């Protein structure tokens, strides 16, 4: 290994660490910088999206299994937390942890059934899961509150509204950090290596001795737990649940869009996607009110991403940067003098 | 268990669905540190032999034995555990992963880190290309280089036998030459190799033992140089003798 590349790599590592710390600092100072509680709550929404899309990319990014059904796990986490507080009388954060654990347990049989099929079939199975749960939670009104919704008591009743937002901003930031750390740890492990092999070619991975099914199931359970935590924390923050919004194919589609937009093969891809999509959604709602226009914009964005940046923004941008770096371009102009003598003797010479 | 042969296919009958059998009583035996090459016309059953040997297709009758252990009817993963690695036809590297990750995936069934490290050093030493391009994406390598990554990947588990399915497919003559040189190096490292090739002449020049397949049976087998020297065999299966200028077929 030449020492030059080693030094470059170390410099890159220092640079990356500095960028990470700067990003974290910026994130944590957001509540102090936000001019009003509305902006702060928009920030929380974006963070929630970031948690969810990072959790989604644990399955969708590593294994390439595109789940549109993560809305179901989100809804179960939210309703599980709310119901454990209102019906079982558990303290808020105990209920949150218990709900996530229950969803993780449920994810075992769900994953066992759904992960047997690949490609389009898997997508359809995952959508079916959301729709079934939506019907169940709407119809079982005596238990879930049905379409009238479920009011979740606030965990900190003494706080004012802005204080409440501030606390939850940091709670969501902590959850996001945990999700990112999990993603990072898996990416570096042998487990992650096996998962990425599944994404590339599941049959080949299996032929080499990777326990593909067990791996898919394990990462699905981890992803489900984080999705449920995101949903549950949202329930504690927002305080009001409606099946239509909790068990929504649209929410699942947002997770996919954000992850794909940012780039599923990069740690911060889903986070970046959430920043872009989350901000855009809020902007559209603010400008045009409660019209379906933001859905049109979302659809267009998804189309643009799939057509022009199938690997996401991060690879597209780094590809663009690499093009401007001298000497690294794949095609560059070379003077005749630079060509080796043997090559210079072209047909025109 | 030590055995005279590392891989034995005994009196194999095999085929697909209800169709007539493709292999009709085929017997092939691969001794240690030997390259055995199967040649024969299209449809002779070369690919089917590899499918049976690697556990992808269960034979209708006959026995598959790896180093004295009967593994007839077992699946690819069990056969891998028994010491039999299969390098598939065409390009089968994980293109979006680095050479290092490809090689590591080959050793996925290994648990002991020290053993993994030792095997990595062994294959990096054996295949210079793998060592040079260790951090590159495998998809950026040329066809011949990718083949060598596949070889390295298959050797991670210290297999007793390696099955090579058409390693020269899609390669130019120079890359083919390199790949066959690497087959020789695998043999020198003590691995038994069962090689199936369309490029029959080149394969027989590399192999120790040649088996000519026809109609689902081993038609002729013997030391590879002897088969190469046989003018009748050359005419029938190797497309004429190399020294002579091409002649128009008399038919």
Coordinates of C-alpha atoms in Angstrom, one line a residue, chain A residues 48-282:
Chain A
X48 CA -38.9 12.6 12.0
X49 CA -38.8 12.0 8.3
X50 CA -35.0 11.6 8.5
X51 CA -35.4 9.0 11.2
X52 CA -38.0 7.1 9.2
X53 CA -36.2 7.2 5.9
X54 CA -32.9 6.1 7.6
X55 CA -34.8 3.3 9.2
X56 CA -36.3 2.4 5.9
X57 CA -33.0 2.3 4.1
X58 CA -31.8 -0.3 6.6
X59 CA -34.0 -2.7 4.5
X60 CA -34.4 -0.8 1.2
X61 CA -30.8 0.4 1.0
X62 CA -28.9 -2.6 2.2
X63 CA -30.9 -5.4 0.7
X64 CA -32.7 -3.6 -2.2
X65 CA -36.1 -4.8 -1.0
X66 CA -38.3 -1.8 -1.7
X67 CA -40.9 -1.8 1.0
X68 CA -43.9 0.5 0.7
X69 CA -45.3 -0.9 3.8
X70 CA -43.2 0.8 6.4
X71 CA -46.3 3.1 7.0
X72 CA -47.8 0.1 8.7
X73 CA -44.9 -0.3 11.1
X74 CA -45.0 3.5 11.7
X75 CA -48.7 3.4 12.5
X76 CA -48.3 0.4 14.8
X77 CA -45.5 2.2 16.7
X78 CA -47.7 5.3 17.0
X79 CA -50.9 3.6 18.0
X80 CA -49.0 1.1 20.2
X81 CA -47.5 3.9 22.2
X82 CA -50.8 5.8 22.4
X83 CA -52.8 2.8 23.4
X84 CA -50.3 1.5 26.0
X85 CA -50.5 4.9 27.7
X86 CA -54.3 5.4 27.5
X87 CA -55.4 1.8 28.0
X88 CA -52.6 0.2 30.0
X89 CA -51.6 3.3 31.9
X90 CA -47.9 2.9 31.2
X91 CA -45.6 6.0 31.5
X92 CA -45.0 7.7 28.2
X93 CA -41.5 6.6 27.4
X94 CA -42.0 3.1 28.8
X95 CA -44.9 2.8 26.4
X96 CA -42.8 4.0 23.6
X97 CA -40.1 1.4 24.2
X98 CA -42.7 -1.3 24.8
X99 CA -44.5 -0.4 21.5
X100 CA -41.2 -0.6 19.6
X101 CA -40.4 -4.0 21.1
X102 CA -43.9 -5.3 20.2
X103 CA -43.6 -4.0 16.6
X104 CA -40.1 -5.7 16.4
X105 CA -41.7 -8.9 17.5
X106 CA -44.6 -8.6 15.1
X107 CA -42.0 -7.9 12.3
X108 CA -40.7 -11.4 12.6
X109 CA -43.8 -13.2 11.3
X110 CA -44.6 -10.3 8.9
X111 CA -41.0 -10.4 7.5
X112 CA -41.1 -14.2 7.4
X113 CA -44.1 -14.0 5.1
X114 CA -43.2 -10.9 3.1
X115 CA -39.5 -11.5 2.5
X116 CA -40.2 -14.8 0.7
X117 CA -41.1 -12.9 -2.4
X118 CA -38.9 -10.5 -4.3
X119 CA -39.2 -7.5 -6.5
X120 CA -42.7 -6.3 -7.4
X121 CA -44.4 -9.0 -5.4
X122 CA -42.7 -7.8 -2.2
X123 CA -43.8 -4.2 -2.9
X124 CA -47.4 -5.4 -3.3
X125 CA -47.3 -7.5 -0.2
X126 CA -45.9 -4.6 1.8
X127 CA -48.7 -2.2 0.5
X128 CA -51.3 -4.8 1.4
X129 CA -50.1 -4.7 5.0
X130 CA -50.7 -1.0 5.3
X131 CA -54.2 -1.2 3.8
X132 CA -55.2 -4.1 6.0
X133 CA -54.1 -2.3 9.2
X134 CA -55.7 0.9 8.1
X135 CA -59.1 -0.9 7.8
X136 CA -58.6 -2.6 11.2
X137 CA -57.7 0.6 13.0
X138 CA -60.6 2.5 11.4
X139 CA -63.2 -0.2 12.1
X140 CA -62.2 -1.2 15.6
X141 CA -63.4 2.1 17.0
X142 CA -64.1 0.9 20.5
X143 CA -60.4 0.2 21.0
X144 CA -58.5 2.5 18.7
X145 CA -60.9 5.5 18.6
X146 CA -61.5 4.8 14.9
X147 CA -61.8 7.8 12.6
X148 CA -62.4 10.1 15.5
X149 CA -58.8 9.6 16.4
X150 CA -56.8 8.8 19.5
X151 CA -55.6 11.6 21.8
X152 CA -52.2 10.7 23.3
X153 CA -51.5 12.5 26.6
X154 CA -48.4 14.7 26.6
X155 CA -45.4 13.3 28.4
X156 CA -44.5 16.8 29.9
X157 CA -47.8 18.5 30.7
X158 CA -46.1 21.4 32.5
X159 CA -44.1 22.6 29.5
X160 CA -45.2 25.5 27.3
X161 CA -45.7 24.8 23.6
X162 CA -42.3 26.2 22.4
X163 CA -40.5 24.3 25.3
X164 CA -42.4 21.2 24.3
X165 CA -41.1 21.5 20.7
X166 CA -37.6 22.2 21.9
X167 CA -37.5 19.0 24.0
X168 CA -38.9 16.9 21.2
X169 CA -36.4 18.4 18.7
X170 CA -33.6 17.0 20.8
X171 CA -35.4 13.7 21.4
X172 CA -35.8 13.2 17.6
X173 CA -32.2 14.3 17.1
X174 CA -31.1 11.6 19.5
X175 CA -33.2 8.9 17.8
X176 CA -31.8 10.0 14.4
X177 CA -28.2 9.7 15.8
X178 CA -29.1 6.2 17.0
X179 CA -30.5 5.2 13.6
X180 CA -27.5 6.6 11.8
X181 CA -25.1 4.9 14.2
X182 CA -26.9 1.6 13.6
X183 CA -26.7 2.0 9.9
X184 CA -23.0 2.8 10.1
X185 CA -22.2 -0.1 12.3
X186 CA -24.1 -2.5 10.0
X187 CA -22.4 -1.1 7.0
X188 CA -19.0 -1.9 8.4
X189 CA -19.8 -5.4 9.6
X190 CA -19.8 -8.8 8.0
X191 CA -23.6 -8.7 8.4
X192 CA -23.7 -5.6 6.2
X193 CA -21.4 -7.2 3.7
X194 CA -23.8 -10.1 3.4
X195 CA -26.8 -7.7 3.1
X196 CA -25.2 -5.8 0.3
X197 CA -24.4 -9.0 -1.5
X198 CA -28.1 -9.8 -1.3
X199 CA -28.9 -6.4 -3.0
X200 CA -26.5 -7.2 -5.8
X201 CA -27.4 -10.9 -6.4
X202 CA -29.3 -12.9 -3.8
X203 CA -28.8 -16.2 -5.5
X204 CA -25.0 -15.7 -5.8
X205 CA -24.8 -14.6 -2.2
X206 CA -26.7 -17.7 -1.1
X207 CA -24.4 -19.9 -3.2
X208 CA -21.4 -18.4 -1.3
X209 CA -22.9 -19.5 2.0
X210 CA -24.6 -16.2 3.1
X211 CA -27.7 -17.1 5.2
X212 CA -29.7 -14.7 3.1
X213 CA -33.2 -15.3 4.6
X214 CA -32.1 -14.9 8.2
X215 CA -30.2 -11.7 7.3
X216 CA -33.1 -10.2 5.5
X217 CA -35.4 -11.0 8.4
X218 CA -32.9 -9.6 11.0
X219 CA -32.4 -6.3 9.3
X220 CA -36.2 -6.0 8.7
X221 CA -36.8 -6.4 12.4
X222 CA -34.2 -3.7 13.2
X223 CA -35.7 -1.4 10.6
X224 CA -39.2 -2.1 12.0
X225 CA -38.0 -1.2 15.6
X226 CA -36.6 2.2 14.5
X227 CA -39.7 2.9 12.3
X228 CA -41.9 2.2 15.3
X229 CA -39.8 4.4 17.6
X230 CA -40.2 7.2 15.0
X231 CA -43.9 6.7 14.9
X232 CA -44.2 6.4 18.7
X233 CA -42.2 9.5 19.4
X234 CA -44.4 11.4 16.9
X235 CA -47.4 10.2 18.8
X236 CA -46.0 11.6 22.0
X237 CA -45.1 14.9 20.4
X238 CA -48.2 15.5 18.2
X239 CA -50.6 14.0 20.7
X240 CA -53.4 13.2 18.2
X241 CA -53.5 10.1 15.9
X242 CA -55.8 9.3 13.0
X243 CA -55.6 6.0 11.1
X244 CA -55.8 7.7 7.7
X245 CA -52.5 9.5 8.4
X246 CA -50.8 6.8 10.5
X247 CA -51.4 3.9 8.2
X248 CA -50.7 5.7 5.0
X249 CA -49.2 4.3 1.8
X250 CA -48.2 7.9 1.1
X251 CA -46.0 8.1 4.2
X252 CA -44.3 4.8 3.1
X253 CA -43.8 6.3 -0.3
X254 CA -42.2 9.5 1.2
X255 CA -39.7 7.3 3.1
X256 CA -38.8 5.6 -0.2
X257 CA -38.6 8.9 -2.1
X258 CA -36.4 10.5 0.5
X259 CA -34.0 7.6 0.7
X260 CA -33.8 7.2 -3.1
X261 CA -33.4 11.0 -3.5
X262 CA -30.5 11.2 -1.1
X263 CA -28.9 7.9 -2.1
X264 CA -29.5 4.6 -0.3
X265 CA -25.9 3.6 -0.3
X266 CA -24.7 6.5 1.8
X267 CA -25.1 7.0 5.5
X268 CA -26.4 10.5 5.1
X269 CA -28.4 9.9 1.9
X270 CA -31.8 9.4 3.6
X271 CA -31.1 12.4 5.9
X272 CA -30.3 14.6 3.0
X273 CA -33.4 13.4 1.1
X274 CA -35.6 14.1 4.2
X275 CA -34.2 17.6 4.4
X276 CA -35.0 18.3 0.8
X277 CA -38.5 16.6 0.6
X278 CA -39.5 17.6 4.2
X279 CA -38.6 21.2 3.5
X280 CA -40.4 21.2 0.1
X281 CA -43.5 19.6 1.6
X282 CA -43.8 22.3 4.2

